Protein backbone atom coordinates (compact mmCIF):
# COMPACT_ATOMS: atom_id res chain seq x y z
CA MET A 1 -1.72 -4.96 12.33
CA ALA A 2 -0.83 -2.74 9.36
CA LYS A 3 -3.12 -2.67 6.36
CA ALA A 4 -1.90 -4.83 3.49
CA THR A 5 -1.31 -2.86 0.30
CA ILE A 6 -3.05 -4.35 -2.73
CA LEU A 7 -2.23 -3.25 -6.28
CA VAL A 8 -5.48 -3.39 -8.27
CA ALA A 9 -4.74 -3.67 -11.99
CA ASP A 10 -7.55 -3.40 -14.53
CA ASP A 11 -8.07 -1.29 -17.65
CA ASP A 12 -11.75 -0.71 -16.79
CA ARG A 13 -11.90 2.42 -14.60
CA VAL A 14 -15.29 1.48 -13.16
CA VAL A 15 -13.98 -1.91 -12.04
CA VAL A 16 -10.90 -0.27 -10.51
CA GLU A 17 -13.04 2.24 -8.62
CA LEU A 18 -15.44 -0.42 -7.29
CA LEU A 19 -12.61 -2.73 -6.24
CA SER A 20 -10.64 0.12 -4.67
CA LEU A 21 -13.56 1.36 -2.60
CA GLY A 22 -14.68 -2.14 -1.66
CA LEU A 23 -11.22 -3.31 -0.61
CA ALA A 24 -10.54 -0.10 1.33
CA ALA A 25 -13.81 -0.65 3.20
CA ARG A 26 -12.60 -4.16 4.04
CA GLY A 27 -9.34 -2.98 5.58
CA PHE A 28 -6.89 -2.92 2.68
CA LYS A 29 -4.75 -0.07 1.38
CA VAL A 30 -5.16 0.13 -2.41
CA THR A 31 -2.96 1.37 -5.23
CA VAL A 32 -3.98 1.10 -8.88
CA ALA A 33 -2.62 0.43 -12.36
CA ALA A 34 -4.43 0.55 -15.70
CA ASP A 35 -2.20 -1.69 -17.80
CA GLY A 36 0.58 -4.25 -17.65
CA MET A 37 3.44 -1.76 -17.90
CA GLN A 38 1.99 0.33 -15.08
CA VAL A 39 1.88 -2.80 -12.93
CA ILE A 40 5.56 -3.54 -13.53
CA MET A 41 6.55 0.10 -12.87
CA ALA A 42 4.41 0.32 -9.71
CA VAL A 43 5.84 -2.92 -8.33
CA ARG A 44 9.40 -1.72 -8.94
CA ARG A 45 8.65 1.60 -7.24
CA THR A 46 6.76 0.30 -4.20
CA PRO A 47 6.12 -3.46 -4.04
CA PRO A 48 2.61 -4.24 -2.77
CA GLU A 49 1.80 -7.15 -0.47
CA ALA A 50 -0.42 -8.62 -3.22
CA ILE A 51 -1.72 -7.89 -6.72
CA LEU A 52 -5.28 -8.23 -8.01
CA LEU A 53 -4.71 -8.50 -11.75
CA ASP A 54 -7.05 -8.50 -14.75
CA VAL A 55 -5.91 -11.12 -17.25
CA MET A 56 -6.68 -9.09 -20.39
CA MET A 57 -5.18 -5.59 -20.34
CA PRO A 58 -3.27 -3.39 -22.75
CA GLY A 59 0.45 -2.95 -22.20
CA GLY A 60 0.98 -6.62 -21.37
CA THR A 61 -1.57 -9.29 -20.54
CA GLY A 62 -1.92 -10.66 -17.04
CA PHE A 63 0.02 -13.70 -18.27
CA ASP A 64 2.93 -11.47 -19.33
CA VAL A 65 2.87 -9.57 -16.04
CA VAL A 66 2.87 -12.71 -13.89
CA LYS A 67 5.73 -14.22 -15.91
CA ARG A 68 7.81 -11.05 -15.47
CA LEU A 69 7.09 -10.90 -11.75
CA ARG A 70 7.96 -14.56 -11.23
CA SER A 71 11.22 -14.25 -13.21
CA ASN A 72 12.57 -11.53 -10.90
CA ALA A 73 13.80 -12.60 -7.45
CA ALA A 74 12.68 -9.29 -5.92
CA THR A 75 9.06 -9.76 -7.05
CA ALA A 76 8.71 -13.53 -7.38
CA GLY A 77 7.06 -13.94 -3.99
CA ILE A 78 4.33 -11.31 -4.38
CA PRO A 79 0.97 -13.10 -4.39
CA VAL A 80 -1.09 -12.54 -7.53
CA VAL A 81 -4.84 -13.07 -7.79
CA ALA A 82 -5.84 -13.09 -11.47
CA MET A 83 -9.35 -12.25 -12.60
CA SER A 84 -11.21 -12.35 -15.90
CA ALA A 85 -14.68 -12.26 -17.40
CA SER A 86 -13.66 -14.98 -19.87
CA THR A 87 -15.67 -18.17 -19.61
CA ASP A 88 -12.80 -20.27 -21.01
CA PRO A 89 -12.85 -23.31 -18.69
CA ALA A 90 -9.07 -23.72 -19.08
CA LEU A 91 -8.26 -20.15 -18.00
CA PRO A 92 -7.98 -20.74 -14.24
CA GLN A 93 -5.39 -23.47 -14.82
CA LYS A 94 -3.56 -21.40 -17.44
CA VAL A 95 -3.07 -18.46 -15.06
CA GLN A 96 -1.95 -20.76 -12.27
CA ASP A 97 0.48 -22.46 -14.66
CA VAL A 98 2.25 -19.12 -15.25
CA GLY A 99 2.41 -18.46 -11.51
CA ALA A 100 -0.78 -16.77 -10.30
CA ASN A 101 -1.80 -17.83 -6.79
CA ALA A 102 -5.57 -17.76 -7.39
CA PHE A 103 -8.19 -16.98 -10.02
CA LEU A 104 -11.53 -15.17 -9.73
CA LEU A 105 -14.24 -15.01 -12.40
CA LYS A 106 -15.74 -11.57 -13.09
CA PRO A 107 -18.05 -10.15 -12.06
CA VAL A 108 -16.44 -10.60 -8.69
CA CYS A 109 -18.02 -10.50 -5.25
CA LEU A 110 -16.08 -8.08 -3.03
CA ASP A 111 -16.29 -10.38 -0.02
CA GLU A 112 -14.86 -13.23 -2.12
CA VAL A 113 -12.08 -10.96 -3.41
CA ALA A 114 -11.17 -9.88 0.13
CA ALA A 115 -11.25 -13.48 1.42
CA THR A 116 -9.08 -14.68 -1.48
CA LEU A 117 -6.56 -11.88 -0.91
CA ARG A 118 -6.40 -12.66 2.82
CA ARG A 119 -5.87 -16.35 2.04
CA VAL A 120 -2.98 -15.74 -0.40
CA LEU A 121 -1.44 -13.17 1.97
CA GLU A 122 -1.57 -15.63 4.88
CA LYS A 123 -0.03 -18.37 2.75
CA ALA A 124 2.74 -16.02 1.53
CA SER A 125 3.41 -14.94 5.11
CA ALA A 126 3.67 -18.57 6.24
CA VAL A 127 6.04 -19.40 3.37
CA GLY A 128 8.12 -16.32 4.17
CA ALA A 129 8.36 -17.36 7.80
CA LEU A 130 9.55 -20.82 6.76
CA ASP A 131 12.17 -19.34 4.42
CA SER A 132 13.66 -17.06 7.07
């Protein structure tokens, strides 16, 4: 089975490095983006199988990015796992309302991130199989 490509998007370089190394060690191929515009450009260039997306970034919040992805037929089906350090109890529902597939609270556990990504990838694969 080919490694799933995950686009890790966060403006904190340390977080990106830790997530990249941790996900690579757990069998994923990782690409990175530092802001919302980089996410959109990277997805247009080479769509990943899933996106791990910080909610608060420069160049477009995670909300903006998810809305743009969902409004484009070519990117609407890419699973998005949003993450944030915010303790706003309404945030998980807010990100799902705009179209994110899952939400993780930072600091994240790498095993939980990997399990969540696998879950959304499996669900997307099952939906894709039903649609074809």
